[in-house]
Short mmCIF file of C-alpha atoms in Angstrom, two decimals:
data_model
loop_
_atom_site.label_atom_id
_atom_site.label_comp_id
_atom_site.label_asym_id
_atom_site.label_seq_id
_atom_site.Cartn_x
_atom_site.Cartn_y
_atom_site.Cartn_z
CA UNK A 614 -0.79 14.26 1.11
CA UNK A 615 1.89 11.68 -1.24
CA UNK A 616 4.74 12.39 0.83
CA UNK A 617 7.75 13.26 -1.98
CA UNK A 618 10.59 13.83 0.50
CA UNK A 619 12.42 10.18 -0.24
CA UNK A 620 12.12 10.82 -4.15
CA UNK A 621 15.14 12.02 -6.38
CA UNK A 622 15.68 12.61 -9.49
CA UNK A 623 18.37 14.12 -12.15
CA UNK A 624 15.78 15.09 -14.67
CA UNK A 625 15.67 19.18 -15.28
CA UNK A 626 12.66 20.72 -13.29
CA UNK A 627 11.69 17.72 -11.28
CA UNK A 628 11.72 20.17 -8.15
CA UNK A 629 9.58 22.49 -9.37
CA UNK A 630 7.14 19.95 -10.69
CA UNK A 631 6.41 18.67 -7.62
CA UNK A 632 5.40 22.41 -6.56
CA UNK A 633 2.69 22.70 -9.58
CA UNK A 634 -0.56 22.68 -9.15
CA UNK A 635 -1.21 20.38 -11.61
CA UNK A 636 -2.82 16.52 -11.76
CA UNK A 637 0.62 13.70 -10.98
CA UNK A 638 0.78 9.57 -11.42
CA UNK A 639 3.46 8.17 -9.87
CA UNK A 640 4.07 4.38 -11.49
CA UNK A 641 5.49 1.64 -8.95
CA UNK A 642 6.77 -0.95 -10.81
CA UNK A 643 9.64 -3.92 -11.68
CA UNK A 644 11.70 -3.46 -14.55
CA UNK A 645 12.66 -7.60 -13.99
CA UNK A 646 8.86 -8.32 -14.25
CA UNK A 647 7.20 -9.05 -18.09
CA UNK A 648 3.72 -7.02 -16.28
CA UNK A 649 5.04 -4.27 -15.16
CA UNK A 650 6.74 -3.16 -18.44
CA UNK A 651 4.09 -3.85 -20.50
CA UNK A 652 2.31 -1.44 -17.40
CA UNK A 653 5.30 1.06 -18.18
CA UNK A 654 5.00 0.94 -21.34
CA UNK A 655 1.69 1.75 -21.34
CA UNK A 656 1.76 4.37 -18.93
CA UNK A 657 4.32 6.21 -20.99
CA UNK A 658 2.49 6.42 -23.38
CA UNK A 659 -0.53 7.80 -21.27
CA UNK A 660 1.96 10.48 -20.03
CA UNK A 661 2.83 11.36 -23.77
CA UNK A 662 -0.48 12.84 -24.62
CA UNK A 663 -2.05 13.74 -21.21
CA UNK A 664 -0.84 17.44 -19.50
CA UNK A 665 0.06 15.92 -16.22
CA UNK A 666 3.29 14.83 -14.63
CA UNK A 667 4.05 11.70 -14.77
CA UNK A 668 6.44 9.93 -12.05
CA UNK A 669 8.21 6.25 -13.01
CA UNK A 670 9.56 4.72 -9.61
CA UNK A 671 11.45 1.31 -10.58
CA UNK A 672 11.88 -0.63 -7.35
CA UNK A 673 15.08 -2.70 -9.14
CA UNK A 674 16.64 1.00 -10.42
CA UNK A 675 18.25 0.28 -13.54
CA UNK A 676 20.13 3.00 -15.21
CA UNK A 677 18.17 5.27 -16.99
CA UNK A 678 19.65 4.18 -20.87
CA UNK A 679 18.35 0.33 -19.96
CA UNK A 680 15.65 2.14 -19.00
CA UNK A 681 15.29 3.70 -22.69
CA UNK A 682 15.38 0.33 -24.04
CA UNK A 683 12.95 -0.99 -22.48
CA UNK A 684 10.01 1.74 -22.93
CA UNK A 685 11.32 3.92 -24.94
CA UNK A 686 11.90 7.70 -25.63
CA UNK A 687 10.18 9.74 -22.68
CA UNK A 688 8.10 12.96 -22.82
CA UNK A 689 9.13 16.13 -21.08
CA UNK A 690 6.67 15.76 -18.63
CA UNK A 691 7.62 12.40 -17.60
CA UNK A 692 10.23 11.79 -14.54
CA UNK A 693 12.66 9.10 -13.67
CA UNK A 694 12.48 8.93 -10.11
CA UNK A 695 14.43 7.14 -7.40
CA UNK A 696 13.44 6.27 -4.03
CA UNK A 697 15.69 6.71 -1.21
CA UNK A 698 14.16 4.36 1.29
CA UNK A 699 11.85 0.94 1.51
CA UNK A 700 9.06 1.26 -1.14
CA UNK A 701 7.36 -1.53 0.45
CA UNK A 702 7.80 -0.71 4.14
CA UNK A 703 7.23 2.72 3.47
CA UNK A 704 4.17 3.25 1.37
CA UNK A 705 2.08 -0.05 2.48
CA UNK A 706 2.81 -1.73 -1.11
CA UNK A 707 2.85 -5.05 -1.61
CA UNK A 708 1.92 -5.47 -5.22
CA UNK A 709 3.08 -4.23 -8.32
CA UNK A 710 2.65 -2.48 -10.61
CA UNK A 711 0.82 0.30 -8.94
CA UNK A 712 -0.19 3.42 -10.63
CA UNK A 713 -1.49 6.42 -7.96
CA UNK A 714 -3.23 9.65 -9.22
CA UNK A 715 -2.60 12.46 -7.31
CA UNK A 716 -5.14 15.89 -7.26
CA UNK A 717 -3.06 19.36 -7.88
CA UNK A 718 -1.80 19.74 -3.92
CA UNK A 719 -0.88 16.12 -4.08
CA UNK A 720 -3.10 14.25 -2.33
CA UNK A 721 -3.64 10.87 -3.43
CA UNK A 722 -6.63 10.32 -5.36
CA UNK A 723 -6.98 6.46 -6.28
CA UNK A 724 -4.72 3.83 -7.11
CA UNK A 725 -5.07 1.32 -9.74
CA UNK A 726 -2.81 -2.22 -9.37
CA UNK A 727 -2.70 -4.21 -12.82
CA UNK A 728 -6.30 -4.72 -13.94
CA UNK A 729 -7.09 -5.26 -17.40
CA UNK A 730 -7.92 -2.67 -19.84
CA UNK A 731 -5.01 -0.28 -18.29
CA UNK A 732 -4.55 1.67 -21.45
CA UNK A 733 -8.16 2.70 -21.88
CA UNK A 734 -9.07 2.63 -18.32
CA UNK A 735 -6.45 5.47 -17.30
CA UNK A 736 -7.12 7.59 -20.11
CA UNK A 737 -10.45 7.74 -19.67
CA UNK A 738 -10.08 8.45 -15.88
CA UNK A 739 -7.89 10.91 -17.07
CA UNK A 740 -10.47 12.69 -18.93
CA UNK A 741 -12.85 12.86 -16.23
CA UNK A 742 -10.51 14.26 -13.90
CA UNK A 743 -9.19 16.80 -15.85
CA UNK A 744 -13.12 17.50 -17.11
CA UNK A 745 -12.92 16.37 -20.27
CA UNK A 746 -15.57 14.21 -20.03
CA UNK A 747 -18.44 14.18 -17.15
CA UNK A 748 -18.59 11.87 -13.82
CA UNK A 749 -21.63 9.83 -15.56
CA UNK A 750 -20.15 9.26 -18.97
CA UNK A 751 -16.84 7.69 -17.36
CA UNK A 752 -18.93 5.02 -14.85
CA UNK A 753 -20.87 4.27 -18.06
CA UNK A 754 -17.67 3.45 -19.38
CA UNK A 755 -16.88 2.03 -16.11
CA UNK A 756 -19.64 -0.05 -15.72
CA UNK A 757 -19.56 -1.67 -19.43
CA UNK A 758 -15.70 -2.20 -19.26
CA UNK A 759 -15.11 -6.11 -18.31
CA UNK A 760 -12.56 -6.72 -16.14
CA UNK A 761 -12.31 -9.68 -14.02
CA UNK A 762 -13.43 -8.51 -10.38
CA UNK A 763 -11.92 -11.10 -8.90
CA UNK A 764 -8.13 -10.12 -9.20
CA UNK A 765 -6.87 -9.48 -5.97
CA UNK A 766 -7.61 -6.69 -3.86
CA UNK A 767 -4.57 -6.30 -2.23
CA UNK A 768 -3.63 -3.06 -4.15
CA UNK A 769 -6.76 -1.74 -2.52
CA UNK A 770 -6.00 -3.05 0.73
CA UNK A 771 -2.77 -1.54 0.52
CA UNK A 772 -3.94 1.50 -0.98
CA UNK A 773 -6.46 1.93 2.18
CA UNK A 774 -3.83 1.54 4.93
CA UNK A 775 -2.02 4.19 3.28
CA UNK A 776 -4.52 6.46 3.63
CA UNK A 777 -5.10 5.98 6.85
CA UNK A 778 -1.24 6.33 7.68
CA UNK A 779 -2.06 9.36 5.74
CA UNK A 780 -4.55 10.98 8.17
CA UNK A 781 -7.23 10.46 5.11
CA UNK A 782 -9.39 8.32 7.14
CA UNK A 783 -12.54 9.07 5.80
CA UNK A 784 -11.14 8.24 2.31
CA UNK A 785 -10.16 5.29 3.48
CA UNK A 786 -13.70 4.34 5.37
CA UNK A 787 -15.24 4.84 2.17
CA UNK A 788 -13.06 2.77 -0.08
CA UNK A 789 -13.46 0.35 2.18
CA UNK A 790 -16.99 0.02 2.19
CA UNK A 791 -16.92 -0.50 -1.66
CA UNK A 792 -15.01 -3.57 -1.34
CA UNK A 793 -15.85 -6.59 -2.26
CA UNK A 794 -15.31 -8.89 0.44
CA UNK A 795 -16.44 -11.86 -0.45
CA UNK A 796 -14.19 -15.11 -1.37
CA UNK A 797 -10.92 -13.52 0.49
CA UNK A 798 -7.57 -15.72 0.13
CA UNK A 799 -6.53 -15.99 3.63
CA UNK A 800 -3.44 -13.66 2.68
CA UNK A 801 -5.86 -11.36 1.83
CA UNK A 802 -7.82 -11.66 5.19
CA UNK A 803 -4.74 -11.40 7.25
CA UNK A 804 -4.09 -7.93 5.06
CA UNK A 805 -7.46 -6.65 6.19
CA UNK A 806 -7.64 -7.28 9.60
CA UNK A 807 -4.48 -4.74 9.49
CA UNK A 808 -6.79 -2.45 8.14
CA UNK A 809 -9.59 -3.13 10.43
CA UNK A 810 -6.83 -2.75 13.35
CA UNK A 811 -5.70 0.67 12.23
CA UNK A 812 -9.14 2.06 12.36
CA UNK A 813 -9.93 0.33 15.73
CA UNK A 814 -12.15 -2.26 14.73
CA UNK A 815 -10.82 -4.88 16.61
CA UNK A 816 -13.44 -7.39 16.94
CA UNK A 817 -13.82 -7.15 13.06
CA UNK A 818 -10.56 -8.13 12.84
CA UNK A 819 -10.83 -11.29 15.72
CA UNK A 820 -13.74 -12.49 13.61
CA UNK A 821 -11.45 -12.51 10.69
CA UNK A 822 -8.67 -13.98 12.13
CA UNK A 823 -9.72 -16.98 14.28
CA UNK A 824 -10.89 -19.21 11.69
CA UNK A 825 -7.15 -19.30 9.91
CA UNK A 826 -4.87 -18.16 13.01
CA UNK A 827 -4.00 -21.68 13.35
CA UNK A 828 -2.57 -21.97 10.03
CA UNK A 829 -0.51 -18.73 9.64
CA UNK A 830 2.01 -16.57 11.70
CA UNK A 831 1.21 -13.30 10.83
CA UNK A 832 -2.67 -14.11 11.58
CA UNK A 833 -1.74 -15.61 15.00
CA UNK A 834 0.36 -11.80 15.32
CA UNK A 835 -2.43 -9.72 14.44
CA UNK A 836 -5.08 -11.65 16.42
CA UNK A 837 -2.91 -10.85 19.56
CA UNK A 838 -2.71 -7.48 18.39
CA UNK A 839 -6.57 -7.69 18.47
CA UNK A 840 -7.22 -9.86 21.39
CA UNK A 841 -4.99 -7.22 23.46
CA UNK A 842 -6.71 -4.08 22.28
CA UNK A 843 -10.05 -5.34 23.28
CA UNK A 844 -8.50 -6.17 26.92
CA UNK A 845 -7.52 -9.98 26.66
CA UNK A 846 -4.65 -10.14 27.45
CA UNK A 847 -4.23 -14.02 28.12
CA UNK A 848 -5.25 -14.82 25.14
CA UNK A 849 -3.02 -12.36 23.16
CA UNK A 850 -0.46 -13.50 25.75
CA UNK A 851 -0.63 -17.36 24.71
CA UNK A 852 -0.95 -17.08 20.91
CA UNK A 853 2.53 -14.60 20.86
CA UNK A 854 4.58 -17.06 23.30
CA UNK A 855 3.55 -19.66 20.46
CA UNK A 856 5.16 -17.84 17.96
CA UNK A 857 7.78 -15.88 20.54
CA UNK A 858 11.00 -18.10 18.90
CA UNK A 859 10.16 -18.49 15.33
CA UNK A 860 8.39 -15.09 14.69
CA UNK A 861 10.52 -13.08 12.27
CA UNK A 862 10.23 -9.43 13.22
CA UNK A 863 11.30 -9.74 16.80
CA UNK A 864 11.37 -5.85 17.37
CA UNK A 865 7.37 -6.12 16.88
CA UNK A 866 6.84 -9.20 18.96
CA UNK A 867 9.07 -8.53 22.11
CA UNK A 868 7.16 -4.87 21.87
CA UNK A 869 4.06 -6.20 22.15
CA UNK A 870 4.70 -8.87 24.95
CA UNK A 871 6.04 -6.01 26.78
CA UNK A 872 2.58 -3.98 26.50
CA UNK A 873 0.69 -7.44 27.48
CA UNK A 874 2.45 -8.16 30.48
CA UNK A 875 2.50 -4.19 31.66
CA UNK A 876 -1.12 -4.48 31.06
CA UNK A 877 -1.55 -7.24 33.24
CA UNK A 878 0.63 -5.85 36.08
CA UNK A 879 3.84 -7.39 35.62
CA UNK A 880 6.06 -4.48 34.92
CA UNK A 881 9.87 -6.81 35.67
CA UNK A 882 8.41 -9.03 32.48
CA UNK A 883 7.28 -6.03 30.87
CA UNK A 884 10.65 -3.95 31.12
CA UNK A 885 12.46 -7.10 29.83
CA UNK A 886 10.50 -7.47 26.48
CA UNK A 887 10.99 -3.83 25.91
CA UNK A 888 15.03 -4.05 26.33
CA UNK A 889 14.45 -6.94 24.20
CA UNK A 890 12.65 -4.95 21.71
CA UNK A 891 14.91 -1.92 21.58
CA UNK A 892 17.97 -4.23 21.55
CA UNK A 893 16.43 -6.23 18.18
CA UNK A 894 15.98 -2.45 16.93
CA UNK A 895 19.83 -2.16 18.05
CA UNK A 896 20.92 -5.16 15.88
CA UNK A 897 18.48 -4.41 12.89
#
């Protein structure tokens, strides 16, 4: 379920929207970013003609007359929306613009980051989920549109963590195994193995990592993470004290030094990264 709770608004009859049973989108974007107008634009005008409700969440949250200027008049079903809290941290998104389709009891559908074609493409995935056109006419469409496939999957990395934070994990199982994996930056491996970790598939997520741990932090992190769950401890143990000074979220680190070294028996060194770790949290 899309978790409304941190969203606000001052538009009339945003509360009760979010009760109707009725199809939602709910646009991340950047009003300081050419792309993600041009997105917002766009998606306004999707939102004009469609009978859905339409959420615009601008992470920079300019007033709502700059707002105007930029994508112009708004349709009644179309919400300004703040969010009280860490877009990023919260929801697992790292890229934007996003735009995430939600079913009539909100639960996320898909999500679509900035592919080409956004117009057409979300109007015609409209139409097939509101039935006004069939599930083979719109992957003919689908399969005919060109789009370059090799944008970055990072929205869909993103998008799959989420719904396994979610409790969707079978969702997220499957939209993983449409991925195309092939030719992964090594941001984008580092992403995954995140992904592989959260659904315990640790040694997926080793094979990933060793070939570039030596060149990045966060792979070094989430190899330990890794190493540790599948019991090796040393190892996890000597790629964190590599990183123990100069890794930026301390609260994460000391936590998971304290885990190793419990593991292993030492509960004094294990007590002392958790104080550690709660004191970071204290200072944070």
């Amino acid at each position: 379920m899309f978790d409304f709770s941190k969203f606000a608004s001052q538009e009339s009859n945003f509360a009760n929207s979010l009760k109707d049973k009725k199809l939602k989108m709910v646009l991340l974007w950047r009003s300081d970013k050419q792309l993600s107008v041009k997105i917002a634009k766009n998606f306004k005008k999707i939102c004009s003609t469609k009978d859905i409700y339409c959420y615009s969440v601008d992470i920079k949250q300019i007033k709502k007359d700059e707002l105007h200027k930029l994508i112009g008049d708004l349709s009644e079903n179309f919400y300004i929306t703040l969010y009280n809290g860490d877009i990023i941290e919260d929801l697992g998104i790292y890229t934007l613009p996003v735009t995430i389709f939600l079913d009539k009891n909100n639960k996320v559908i898909d999500a679509i980051g900035y592919e080409g074609q956004y117009y057409v493409k979300i109007s015609k995935y409209l139409d097939y989920l509101t039935g006004k056109i069939s599930k083979d006419e719109y992957e003919k469409y689908s399969n005919k549109s060109v789009v370059d496939r090799r944008r970055s999957i990072l929205p869909d990395i993103n998008f799959i963590k989420r719904l396994i934070r979610d409790g969707q994990k079978d969702d997220a199982i499957k939209r993983l195994s449409s991925l195309k994996l092939d030719n992964l930056t090594n941001f984008e491996k580092v992403k995954l193995s995140e992904v592989y970790i959260l659904l315990q598939r640790y040694k997926d997520a080793v094979k990933l990592l060793e070939p570039i741990s030596d060149n990045f932090i966060d792979a070094k992190f989430y190899l330990s993470l890794a190493y540790y769950n599948i019991g090796e401890y040393d190892k996890a143990l000597n790629l964190l004290k590599s990183i123990e000074n100069i890794y930026p979220n301390k609260e994460r680190i000391y936590f998971l030094l304290g885990k190793i070294f419990k593991s292993k028996g030492d509960f004094k060194k294990g007590c002392e990264y958790f104080e550690k770790s709660c004191e970071q949290n204290l200072i944070d």
